[in-house]
PDB file of C-alpha atoms in Angstrom:
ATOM      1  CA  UNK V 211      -0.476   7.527 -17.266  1.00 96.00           C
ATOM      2  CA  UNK V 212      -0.718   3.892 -18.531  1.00 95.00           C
ATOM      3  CA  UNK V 213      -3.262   0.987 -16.825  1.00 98.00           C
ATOM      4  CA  UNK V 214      -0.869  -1.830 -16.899  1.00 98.00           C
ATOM      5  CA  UNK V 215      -2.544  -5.069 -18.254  1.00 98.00           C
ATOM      6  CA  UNK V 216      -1.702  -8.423 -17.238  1.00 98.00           C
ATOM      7  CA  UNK V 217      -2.802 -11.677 -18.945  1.00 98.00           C
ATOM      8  CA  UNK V 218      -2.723 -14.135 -15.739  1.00 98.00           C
ATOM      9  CA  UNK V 219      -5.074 -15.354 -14.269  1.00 98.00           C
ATOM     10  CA  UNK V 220      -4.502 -15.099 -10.198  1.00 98.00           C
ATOM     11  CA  UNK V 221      -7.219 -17.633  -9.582  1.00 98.00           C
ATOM     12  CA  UNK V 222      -4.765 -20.229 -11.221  1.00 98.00           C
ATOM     13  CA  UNK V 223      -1.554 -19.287  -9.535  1.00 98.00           C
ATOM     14  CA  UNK V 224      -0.253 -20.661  -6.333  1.00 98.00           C
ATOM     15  CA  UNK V 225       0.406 -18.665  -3.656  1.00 98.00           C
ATOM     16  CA  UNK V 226       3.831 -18.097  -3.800  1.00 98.00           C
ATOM     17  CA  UNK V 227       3.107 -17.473  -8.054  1.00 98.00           C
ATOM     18  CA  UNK V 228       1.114 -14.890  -6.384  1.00 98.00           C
ATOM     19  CA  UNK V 229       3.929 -13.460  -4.154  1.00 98.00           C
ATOM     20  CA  UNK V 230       6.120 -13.293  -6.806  1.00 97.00           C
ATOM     21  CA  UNK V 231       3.554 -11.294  -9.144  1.00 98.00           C
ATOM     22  CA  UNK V 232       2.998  -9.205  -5.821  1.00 97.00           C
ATOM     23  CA  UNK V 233       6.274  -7.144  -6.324  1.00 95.00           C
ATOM     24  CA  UNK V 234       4.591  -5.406  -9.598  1.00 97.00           C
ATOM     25  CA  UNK V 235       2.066  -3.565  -7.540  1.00 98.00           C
ATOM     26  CA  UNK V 236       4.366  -0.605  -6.364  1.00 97.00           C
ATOM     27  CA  UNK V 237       6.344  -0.620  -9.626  1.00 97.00           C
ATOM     28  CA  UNK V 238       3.329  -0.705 -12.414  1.00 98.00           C
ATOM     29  CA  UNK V 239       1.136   1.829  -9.638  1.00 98.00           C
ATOM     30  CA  UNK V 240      -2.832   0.598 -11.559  1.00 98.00           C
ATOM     31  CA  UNK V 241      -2.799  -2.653 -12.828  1.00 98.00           C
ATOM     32  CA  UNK V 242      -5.920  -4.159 -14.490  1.00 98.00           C
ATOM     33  CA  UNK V 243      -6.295  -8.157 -14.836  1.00 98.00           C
ATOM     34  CA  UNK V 244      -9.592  -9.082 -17.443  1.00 98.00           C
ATOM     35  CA  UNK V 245     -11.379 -12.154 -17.009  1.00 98.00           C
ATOM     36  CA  UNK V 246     -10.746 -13.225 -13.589  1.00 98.00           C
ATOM     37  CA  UNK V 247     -13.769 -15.220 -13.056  1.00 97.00           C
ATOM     38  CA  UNK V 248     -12.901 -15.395  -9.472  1.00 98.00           C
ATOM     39  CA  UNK V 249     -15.270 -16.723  -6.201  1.00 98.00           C
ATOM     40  CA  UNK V 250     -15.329 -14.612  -2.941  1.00 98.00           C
ATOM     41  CA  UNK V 251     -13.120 -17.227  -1.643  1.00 98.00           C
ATOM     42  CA  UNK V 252     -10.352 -17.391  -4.577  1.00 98.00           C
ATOM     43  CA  UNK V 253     -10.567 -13.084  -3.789  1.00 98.00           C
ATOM     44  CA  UNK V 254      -9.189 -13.641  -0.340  1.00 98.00           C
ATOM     45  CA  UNK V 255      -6.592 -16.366  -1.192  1.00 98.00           C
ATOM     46  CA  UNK V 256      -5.378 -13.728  -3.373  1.00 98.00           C
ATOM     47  CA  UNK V 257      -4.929 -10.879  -1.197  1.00 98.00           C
ATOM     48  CA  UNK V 258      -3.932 -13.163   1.886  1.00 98.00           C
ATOM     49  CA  UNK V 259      -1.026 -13.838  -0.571  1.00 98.00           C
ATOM     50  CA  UNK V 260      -0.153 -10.127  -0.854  1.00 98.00           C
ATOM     51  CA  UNK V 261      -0.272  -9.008   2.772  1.00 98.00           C
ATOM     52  CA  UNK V 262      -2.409  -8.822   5.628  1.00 97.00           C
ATOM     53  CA  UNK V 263      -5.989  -7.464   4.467  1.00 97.00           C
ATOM     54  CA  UNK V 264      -7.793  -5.081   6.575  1.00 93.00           C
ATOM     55  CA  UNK V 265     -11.106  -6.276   7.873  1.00 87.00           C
ATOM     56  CA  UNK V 266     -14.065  -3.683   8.507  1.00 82.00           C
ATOM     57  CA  UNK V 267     -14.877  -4.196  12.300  1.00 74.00           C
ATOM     58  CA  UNK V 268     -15.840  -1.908  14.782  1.00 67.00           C
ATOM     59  CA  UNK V 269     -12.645  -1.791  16.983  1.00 62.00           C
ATOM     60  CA  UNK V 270     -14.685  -0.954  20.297  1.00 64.00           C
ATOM     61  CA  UNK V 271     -17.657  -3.868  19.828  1.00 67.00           C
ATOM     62  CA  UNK V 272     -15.598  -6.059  16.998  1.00 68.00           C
ATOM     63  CA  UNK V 273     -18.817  -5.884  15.255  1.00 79.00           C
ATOM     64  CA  UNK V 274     -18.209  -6.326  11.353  1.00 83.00           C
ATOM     65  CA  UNK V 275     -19.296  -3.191   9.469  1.00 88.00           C
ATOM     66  CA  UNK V 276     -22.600  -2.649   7.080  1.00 91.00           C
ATOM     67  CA  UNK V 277     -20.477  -3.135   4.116  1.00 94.00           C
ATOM     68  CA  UNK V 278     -18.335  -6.300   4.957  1.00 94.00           C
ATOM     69  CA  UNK V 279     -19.667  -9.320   3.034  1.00 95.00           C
ATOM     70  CA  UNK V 280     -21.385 -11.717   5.908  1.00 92.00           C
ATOM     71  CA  UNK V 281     -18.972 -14.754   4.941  1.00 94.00           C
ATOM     72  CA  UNK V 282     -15.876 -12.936   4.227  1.00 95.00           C
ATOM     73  CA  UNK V 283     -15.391  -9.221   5.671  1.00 94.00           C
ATOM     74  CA  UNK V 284     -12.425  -8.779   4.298  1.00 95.00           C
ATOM     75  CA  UNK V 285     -14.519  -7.785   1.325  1.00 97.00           C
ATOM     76  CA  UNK V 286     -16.154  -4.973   1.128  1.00 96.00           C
ATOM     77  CA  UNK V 287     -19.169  -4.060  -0.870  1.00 97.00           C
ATOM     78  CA  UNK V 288     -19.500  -1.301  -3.104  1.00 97.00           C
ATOM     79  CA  UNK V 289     -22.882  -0.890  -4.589  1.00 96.00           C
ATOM     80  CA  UNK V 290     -25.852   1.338  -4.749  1.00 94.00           C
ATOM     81  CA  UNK V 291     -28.049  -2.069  -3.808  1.00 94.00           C
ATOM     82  CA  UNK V 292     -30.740  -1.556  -0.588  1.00 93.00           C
ATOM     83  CA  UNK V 293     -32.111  -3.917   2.071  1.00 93.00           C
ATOM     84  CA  UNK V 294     -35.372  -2.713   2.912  1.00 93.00           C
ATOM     85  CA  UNK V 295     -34.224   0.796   2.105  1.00 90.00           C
ATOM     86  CA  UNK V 296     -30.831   0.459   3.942  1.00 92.00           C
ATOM     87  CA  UNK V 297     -27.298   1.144   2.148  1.00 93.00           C
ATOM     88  CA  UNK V 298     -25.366  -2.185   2.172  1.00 95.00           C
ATOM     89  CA  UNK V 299     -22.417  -0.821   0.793  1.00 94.00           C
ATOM     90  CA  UNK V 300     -20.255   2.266   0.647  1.00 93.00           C
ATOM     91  CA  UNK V 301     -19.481   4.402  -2.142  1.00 94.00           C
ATOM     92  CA  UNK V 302     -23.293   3.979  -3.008  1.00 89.00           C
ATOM     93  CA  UNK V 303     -24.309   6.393  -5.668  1.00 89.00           C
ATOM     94  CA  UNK V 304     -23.108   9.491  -5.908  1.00 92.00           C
ATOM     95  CA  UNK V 305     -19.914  10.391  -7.597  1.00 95.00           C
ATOM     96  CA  UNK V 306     -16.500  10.386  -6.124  1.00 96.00           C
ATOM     97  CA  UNK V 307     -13.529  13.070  -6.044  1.00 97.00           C
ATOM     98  CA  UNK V 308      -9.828  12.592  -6.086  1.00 98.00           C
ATOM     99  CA  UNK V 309      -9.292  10.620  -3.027  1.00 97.00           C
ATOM    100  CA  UNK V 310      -6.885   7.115  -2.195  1.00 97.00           C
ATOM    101  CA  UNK V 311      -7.618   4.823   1.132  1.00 95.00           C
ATOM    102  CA  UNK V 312      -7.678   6.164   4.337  1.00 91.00           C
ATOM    103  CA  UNK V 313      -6.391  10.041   3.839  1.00 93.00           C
ATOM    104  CA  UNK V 314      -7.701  11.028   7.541  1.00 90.00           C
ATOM    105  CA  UNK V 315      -6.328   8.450   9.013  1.00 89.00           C
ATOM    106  CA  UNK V 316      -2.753   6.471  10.096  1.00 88.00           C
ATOM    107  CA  UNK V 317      -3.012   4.017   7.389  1.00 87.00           C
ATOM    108  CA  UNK V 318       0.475   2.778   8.061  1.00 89.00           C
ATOM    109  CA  UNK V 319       1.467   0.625   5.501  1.00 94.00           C
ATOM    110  CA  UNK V 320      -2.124  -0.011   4.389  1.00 95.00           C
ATOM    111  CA  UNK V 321      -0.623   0.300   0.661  1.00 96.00           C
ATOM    112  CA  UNK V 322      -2.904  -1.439  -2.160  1.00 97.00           C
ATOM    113  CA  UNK V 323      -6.392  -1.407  -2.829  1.00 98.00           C
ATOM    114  CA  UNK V 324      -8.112  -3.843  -4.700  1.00 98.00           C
ATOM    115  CA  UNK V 325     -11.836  -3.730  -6.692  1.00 98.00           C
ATOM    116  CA  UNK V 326     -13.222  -7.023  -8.185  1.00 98.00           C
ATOM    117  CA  UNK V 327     -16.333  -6.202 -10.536  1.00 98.00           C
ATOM    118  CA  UNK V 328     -19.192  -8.431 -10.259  1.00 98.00           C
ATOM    119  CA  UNK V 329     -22.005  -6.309 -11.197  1.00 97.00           C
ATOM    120  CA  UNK V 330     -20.499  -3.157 -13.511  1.00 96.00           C
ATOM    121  CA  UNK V 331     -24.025  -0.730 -13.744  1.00 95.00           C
ATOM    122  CA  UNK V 332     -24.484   1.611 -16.482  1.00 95.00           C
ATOM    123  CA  UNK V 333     -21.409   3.717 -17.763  1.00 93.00           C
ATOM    124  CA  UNK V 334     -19.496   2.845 -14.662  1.00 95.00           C
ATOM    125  CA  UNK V 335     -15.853   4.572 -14.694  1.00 97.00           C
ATOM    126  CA  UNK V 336     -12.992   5.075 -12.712  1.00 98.00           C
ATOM    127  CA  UNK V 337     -10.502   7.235 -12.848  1.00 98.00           C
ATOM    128  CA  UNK V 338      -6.527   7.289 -11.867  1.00 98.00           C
ATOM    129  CA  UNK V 339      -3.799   9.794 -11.485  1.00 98.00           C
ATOM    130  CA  UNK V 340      -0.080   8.834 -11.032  1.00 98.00           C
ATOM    131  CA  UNK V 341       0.982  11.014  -8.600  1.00 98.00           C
ATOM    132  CA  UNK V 342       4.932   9.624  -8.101  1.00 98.00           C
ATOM    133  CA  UNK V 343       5.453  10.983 -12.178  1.00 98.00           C
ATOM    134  CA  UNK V 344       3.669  14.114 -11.244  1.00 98.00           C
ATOM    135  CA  UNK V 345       5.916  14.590  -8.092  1.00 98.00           C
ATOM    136  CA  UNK V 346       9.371  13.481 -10.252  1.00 98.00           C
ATOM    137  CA  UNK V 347       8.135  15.999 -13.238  1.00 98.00           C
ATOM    138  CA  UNK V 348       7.853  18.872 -10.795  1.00 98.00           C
ATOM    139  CA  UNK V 349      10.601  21.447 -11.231  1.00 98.00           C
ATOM    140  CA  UNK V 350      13.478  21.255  -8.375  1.00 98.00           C
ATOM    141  CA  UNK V 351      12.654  24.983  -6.728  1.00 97.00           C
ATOM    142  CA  UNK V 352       8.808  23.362  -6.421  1.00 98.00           C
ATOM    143  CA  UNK V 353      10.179  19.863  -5.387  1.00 98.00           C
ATOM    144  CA  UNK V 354      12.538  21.416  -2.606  1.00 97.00           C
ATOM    145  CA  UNK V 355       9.692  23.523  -1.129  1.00 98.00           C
ATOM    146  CA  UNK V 356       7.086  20.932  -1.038  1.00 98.00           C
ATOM    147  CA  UNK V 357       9.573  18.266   0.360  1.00 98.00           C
ATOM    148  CA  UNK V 358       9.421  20.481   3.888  1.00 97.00           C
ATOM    149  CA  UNK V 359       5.577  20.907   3.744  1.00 98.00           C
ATOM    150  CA  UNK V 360       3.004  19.027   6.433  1.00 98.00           C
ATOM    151  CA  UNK V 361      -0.501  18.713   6.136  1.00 98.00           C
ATOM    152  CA  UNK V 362      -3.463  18.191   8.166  1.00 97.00           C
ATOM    153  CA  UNK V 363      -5.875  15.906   6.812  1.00 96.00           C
ATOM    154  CA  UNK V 364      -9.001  15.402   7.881  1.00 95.00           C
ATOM    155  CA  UNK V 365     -12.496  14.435   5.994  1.00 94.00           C
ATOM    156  CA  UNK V 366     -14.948  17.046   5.249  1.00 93.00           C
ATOM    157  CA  UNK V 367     -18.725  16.136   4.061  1.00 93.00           C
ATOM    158  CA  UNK V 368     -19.571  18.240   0.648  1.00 93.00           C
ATOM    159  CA  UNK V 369     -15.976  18.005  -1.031  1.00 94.00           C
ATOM    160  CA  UNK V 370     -15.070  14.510  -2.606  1.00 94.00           C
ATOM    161  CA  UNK V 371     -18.000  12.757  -1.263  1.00 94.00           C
ATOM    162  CA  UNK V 372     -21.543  14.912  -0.464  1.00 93.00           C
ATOM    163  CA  UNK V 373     -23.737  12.442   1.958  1.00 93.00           C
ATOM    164  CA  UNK V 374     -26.456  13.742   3.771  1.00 91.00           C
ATOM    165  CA  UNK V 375     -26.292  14.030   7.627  1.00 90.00           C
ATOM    166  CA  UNK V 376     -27.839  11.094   8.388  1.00 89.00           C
ATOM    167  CA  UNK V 377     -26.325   8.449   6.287  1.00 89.00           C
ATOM    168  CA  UNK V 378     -24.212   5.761   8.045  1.00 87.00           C
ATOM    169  CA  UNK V 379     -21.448   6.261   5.724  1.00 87.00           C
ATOM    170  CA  UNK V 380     -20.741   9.383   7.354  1.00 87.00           C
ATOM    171  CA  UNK V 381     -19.629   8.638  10.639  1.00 78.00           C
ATOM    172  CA  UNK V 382     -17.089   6.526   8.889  1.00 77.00           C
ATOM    173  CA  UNK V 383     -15.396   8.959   7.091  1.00 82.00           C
ATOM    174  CA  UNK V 384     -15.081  11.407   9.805  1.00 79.00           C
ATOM    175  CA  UNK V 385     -13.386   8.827  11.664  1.00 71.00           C
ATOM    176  CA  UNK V 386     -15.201   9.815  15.040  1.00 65.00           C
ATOM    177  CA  UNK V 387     -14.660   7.759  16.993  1.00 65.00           C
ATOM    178  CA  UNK V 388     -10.661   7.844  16.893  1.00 71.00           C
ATOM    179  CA  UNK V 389      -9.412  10.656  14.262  1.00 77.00           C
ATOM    180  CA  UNK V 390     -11.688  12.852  15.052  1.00 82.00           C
ATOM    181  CA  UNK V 391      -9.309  15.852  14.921  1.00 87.00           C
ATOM    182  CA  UNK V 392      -7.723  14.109  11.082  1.00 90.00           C
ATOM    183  CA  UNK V 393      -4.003  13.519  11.009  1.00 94.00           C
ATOM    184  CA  UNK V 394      -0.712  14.863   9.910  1.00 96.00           C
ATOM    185  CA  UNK V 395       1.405  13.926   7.503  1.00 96.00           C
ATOM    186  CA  UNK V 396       4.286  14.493   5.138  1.00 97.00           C
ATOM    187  CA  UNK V 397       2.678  16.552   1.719  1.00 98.00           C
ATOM    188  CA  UNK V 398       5.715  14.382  -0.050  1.00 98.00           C
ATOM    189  CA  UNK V 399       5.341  10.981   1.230  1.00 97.00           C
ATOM    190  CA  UNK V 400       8.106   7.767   1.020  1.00 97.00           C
ATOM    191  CA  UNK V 401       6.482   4.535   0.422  1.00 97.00           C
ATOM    192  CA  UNK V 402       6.518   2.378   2.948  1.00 97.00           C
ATOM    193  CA  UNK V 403       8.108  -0.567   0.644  1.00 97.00           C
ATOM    194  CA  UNK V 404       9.570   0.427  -2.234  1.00 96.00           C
ATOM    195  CA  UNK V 405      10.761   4.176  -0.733  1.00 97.00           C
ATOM    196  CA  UNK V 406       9.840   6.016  -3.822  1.00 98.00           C
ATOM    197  CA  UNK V 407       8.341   9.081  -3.183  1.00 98.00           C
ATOM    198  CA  UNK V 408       5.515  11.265  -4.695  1.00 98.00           C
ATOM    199  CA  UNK V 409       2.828  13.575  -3.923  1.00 98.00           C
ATOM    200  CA  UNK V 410      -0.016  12.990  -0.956  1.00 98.00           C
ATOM    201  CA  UNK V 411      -2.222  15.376  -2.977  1.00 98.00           C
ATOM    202  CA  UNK V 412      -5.254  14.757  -1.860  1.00 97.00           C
ATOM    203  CA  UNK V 413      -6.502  18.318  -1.777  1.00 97.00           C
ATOM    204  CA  UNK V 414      -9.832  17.311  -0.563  1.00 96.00           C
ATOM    205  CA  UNK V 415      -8.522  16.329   2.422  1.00 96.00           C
ATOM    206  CA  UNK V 416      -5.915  18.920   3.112  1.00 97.00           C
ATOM    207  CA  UNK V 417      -7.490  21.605   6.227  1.00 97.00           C
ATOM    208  CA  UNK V 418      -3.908  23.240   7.080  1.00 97.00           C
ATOM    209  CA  UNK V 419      -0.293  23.429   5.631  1.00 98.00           C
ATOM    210  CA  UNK V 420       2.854  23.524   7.848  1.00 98.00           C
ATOM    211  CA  UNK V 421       6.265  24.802   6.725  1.00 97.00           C
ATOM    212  CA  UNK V 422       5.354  26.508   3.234  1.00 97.00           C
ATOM    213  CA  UNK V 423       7.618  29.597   2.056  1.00 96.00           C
ATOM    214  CA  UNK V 424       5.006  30.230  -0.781  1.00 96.00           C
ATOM    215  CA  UNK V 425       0.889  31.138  -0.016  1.00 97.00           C
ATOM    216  CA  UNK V 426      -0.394  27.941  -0.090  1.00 98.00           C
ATOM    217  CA  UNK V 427      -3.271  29.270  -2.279  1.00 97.00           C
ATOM    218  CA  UNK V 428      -0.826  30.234  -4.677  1.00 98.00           C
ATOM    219  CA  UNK V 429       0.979  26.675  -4.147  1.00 98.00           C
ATOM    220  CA  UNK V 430      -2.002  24.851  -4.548  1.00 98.00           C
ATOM    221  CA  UNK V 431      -3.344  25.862  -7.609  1.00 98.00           C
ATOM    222  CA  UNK V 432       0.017  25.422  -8.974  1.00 98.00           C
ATOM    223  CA  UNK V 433       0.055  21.435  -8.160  1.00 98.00           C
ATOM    224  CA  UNK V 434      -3.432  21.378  -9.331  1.00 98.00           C
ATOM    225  CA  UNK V 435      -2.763  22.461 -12.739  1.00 98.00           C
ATOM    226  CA  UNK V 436       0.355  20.410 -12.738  1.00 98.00           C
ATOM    227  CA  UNK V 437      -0.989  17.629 -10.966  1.00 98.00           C
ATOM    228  CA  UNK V 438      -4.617  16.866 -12.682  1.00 98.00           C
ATOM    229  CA  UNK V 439      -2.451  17.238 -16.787  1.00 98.00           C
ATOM    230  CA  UNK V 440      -3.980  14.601 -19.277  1.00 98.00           C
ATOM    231  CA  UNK V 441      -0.974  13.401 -19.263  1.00 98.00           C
ATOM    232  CA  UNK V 442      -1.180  11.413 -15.237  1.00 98.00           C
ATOM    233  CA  UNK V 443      -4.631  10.596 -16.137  1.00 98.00           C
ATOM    234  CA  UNK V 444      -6.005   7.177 -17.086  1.00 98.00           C
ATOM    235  CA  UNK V 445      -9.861   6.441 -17.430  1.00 98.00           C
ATOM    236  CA  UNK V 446     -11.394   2.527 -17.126  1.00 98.00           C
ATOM    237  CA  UNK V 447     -14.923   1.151 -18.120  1.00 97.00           C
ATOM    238  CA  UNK V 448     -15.323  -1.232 -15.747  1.00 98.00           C
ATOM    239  CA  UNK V 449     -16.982  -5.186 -17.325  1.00 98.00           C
ATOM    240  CA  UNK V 450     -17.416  -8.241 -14.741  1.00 98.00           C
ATOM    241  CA  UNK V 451     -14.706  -9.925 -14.146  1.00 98.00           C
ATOM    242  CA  UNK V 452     -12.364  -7.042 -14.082  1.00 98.00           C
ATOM    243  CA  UNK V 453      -9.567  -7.032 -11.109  1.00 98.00           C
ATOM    244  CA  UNK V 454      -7.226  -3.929 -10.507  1.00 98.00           C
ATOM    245  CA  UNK V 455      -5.228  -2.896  -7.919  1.00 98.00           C
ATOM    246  CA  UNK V 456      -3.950   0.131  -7.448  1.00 98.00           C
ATOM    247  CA  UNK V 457      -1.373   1.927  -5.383  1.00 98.00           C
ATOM    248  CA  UNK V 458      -2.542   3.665  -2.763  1.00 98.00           C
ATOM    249  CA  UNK V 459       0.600   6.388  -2.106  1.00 98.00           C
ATOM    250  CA  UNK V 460       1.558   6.218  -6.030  1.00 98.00           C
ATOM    251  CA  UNK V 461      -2.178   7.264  -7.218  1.00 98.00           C
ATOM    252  CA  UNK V 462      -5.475   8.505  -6.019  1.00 98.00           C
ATOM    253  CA  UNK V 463      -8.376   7.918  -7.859  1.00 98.00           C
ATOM    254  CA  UNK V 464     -12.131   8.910  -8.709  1.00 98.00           C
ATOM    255  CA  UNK V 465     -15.395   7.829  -9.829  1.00 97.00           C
ATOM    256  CA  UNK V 466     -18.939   8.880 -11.694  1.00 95.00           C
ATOM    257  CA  UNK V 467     -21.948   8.971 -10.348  1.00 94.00           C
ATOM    258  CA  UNK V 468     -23.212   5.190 -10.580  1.00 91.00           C
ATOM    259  CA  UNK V 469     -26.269   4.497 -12.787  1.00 92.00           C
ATOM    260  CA  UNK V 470     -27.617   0.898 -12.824  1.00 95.00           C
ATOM    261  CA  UNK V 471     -27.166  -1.880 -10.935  1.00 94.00           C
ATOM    262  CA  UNK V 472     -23.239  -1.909  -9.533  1.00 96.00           C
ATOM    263  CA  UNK V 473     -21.944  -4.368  -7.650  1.00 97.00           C
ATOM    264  CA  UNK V 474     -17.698  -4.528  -6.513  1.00 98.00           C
ATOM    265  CA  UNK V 475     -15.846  -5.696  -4.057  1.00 98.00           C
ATOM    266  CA  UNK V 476     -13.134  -3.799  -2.541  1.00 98.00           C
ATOM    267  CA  UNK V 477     -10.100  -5.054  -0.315  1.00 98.00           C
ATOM    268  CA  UNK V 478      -7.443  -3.163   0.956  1.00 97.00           C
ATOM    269  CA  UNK V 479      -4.449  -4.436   2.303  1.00 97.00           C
ATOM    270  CA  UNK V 480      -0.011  -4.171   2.589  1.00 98.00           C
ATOM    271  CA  UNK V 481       2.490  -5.877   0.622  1.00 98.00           C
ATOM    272  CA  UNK V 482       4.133  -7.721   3.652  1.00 97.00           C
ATOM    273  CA  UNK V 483       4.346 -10.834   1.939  1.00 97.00           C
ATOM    274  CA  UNK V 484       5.672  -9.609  -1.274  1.00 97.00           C
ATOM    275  CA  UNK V 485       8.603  -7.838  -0.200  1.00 93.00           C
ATOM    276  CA  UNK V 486      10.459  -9.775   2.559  1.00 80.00           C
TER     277      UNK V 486
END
């Protein structure tokens, strides 16, 4: 797969400039912007242009989350920095599996994320995988049996992210308090905007199949050949300043262990103000 580069500079652009731009996102899947020099605040301008941005709050107390940044929660940070020995971000350290935003969980049309590098550590990169070429190069006896398949996702420590039984990050991803049990969905998904479909690969997640003809073993080894090919795969060194946003039905994505000091911010949010 390709990262598509754009030479703009969001900061610049109005908001409606940034609407417009906004209806790239499903069709170029992993877009990378250099040089974007932007403030916390220019960050959420941008996104608030996109959609509506999810904010990390406890929905029982409304408290904001360990991660959100204290003036703006809608950013979240990423980073293996402490505070008096406590995480202050997720994805701390350790590396990171195939995986896209909120797999055991209804993430409704929850459909970009975005990561803004401030700090980019030591050999810091990320990896992406186009999953809507993978699913339109599969061959049409594969396509027509994994169009009727359902899956239950649900997180499970030790696969794409290994954190130890204590760590705060944990109870997040296990969704306790209201996924508890993971959720179903479609293994061939149709995006919620531009209804293209692909794959919801995210074999991490994946704890039972529904409505397969072929052993899912058997099944599943085949998409992960087919899936993981050079060919879907893009790599990025991540430098300050760098902004990309990537699809979250149209690619997953992955990440080293970080060395270094790292510092990103991360924003998720829908496209409901780019395609009206």
């Amino acid at each position: 797969m390709e990262i598509v580069k754009h030479d703009i500079k969001l900061k610049d652009m109005s908001n409606e400039e940034i609407r417009l731009w906004g209806r790239t996102l499903a069709k170029d899947n992993v877009i990378l912007l250099k040089n974007q020099n932007c403030g916390k605040k220019d960050l959420v301008r941008i996104y608030d242009s996109i959609g509506r941005v999810a904010k990390p709050v406890d929905r029982k107390t409304g408290k904001k989350e360990f991660f959100a940044d204290d003036d703006y929660p809608q950013l979240m940070r990423v980073t293996n920095e402490r505070k008096d020995g406590e995480k202050i971000g997720i994805f701390a350290d350790k590396e990171l599996g195939w995986h896209s935003n909120g797999n055991a969980r209804d993430q409704g049309k929850e459909c970009s994320v975005a990561l803004y590098c401030v700090k980019e550590g030591t050999d810091s990169v990320t990896s992406f995988v186009d999953m809507r070429q993978a699913y339109r190069d599969l061959p049409d006896d594969i396509k027509n049996e994994v169009d009727n398949i359902e899956c239950l996702y649900k997180f499970k420590n030790g696969t794409f992210y290994d954190l130890d039984d204590d760590d705060k990050e944990l109870e997040m991803f296990e969704n306790r308090s209201y996924y508890i049990n993971g959720v179903k969905r479609k293994l061939v998904y149709e995006h919620p905007y531009d209804k293209d479909n692909g794959l919801y690969f995210t074999f991490h997640y994946i704890q039972e199949v529904y409505g397969n003809t072929t052993e899912w073993d058997i099944l599943n080894k085949y998409l992960m050949e087919h899936c993981f090919q050079d060919k879907y795969i893009a790599h990025h060194s991540w430098e300050p300043g760098d902004l990309i946003f990537m699809d979250q039905f149209h690619s997953l994505h992955k990440r080293n262990e970080v060395k270094g000091e790292r510092l990103l911010y991360r924003s998720s949010m829908d496209y409901r103000h780019v395609f009206k």
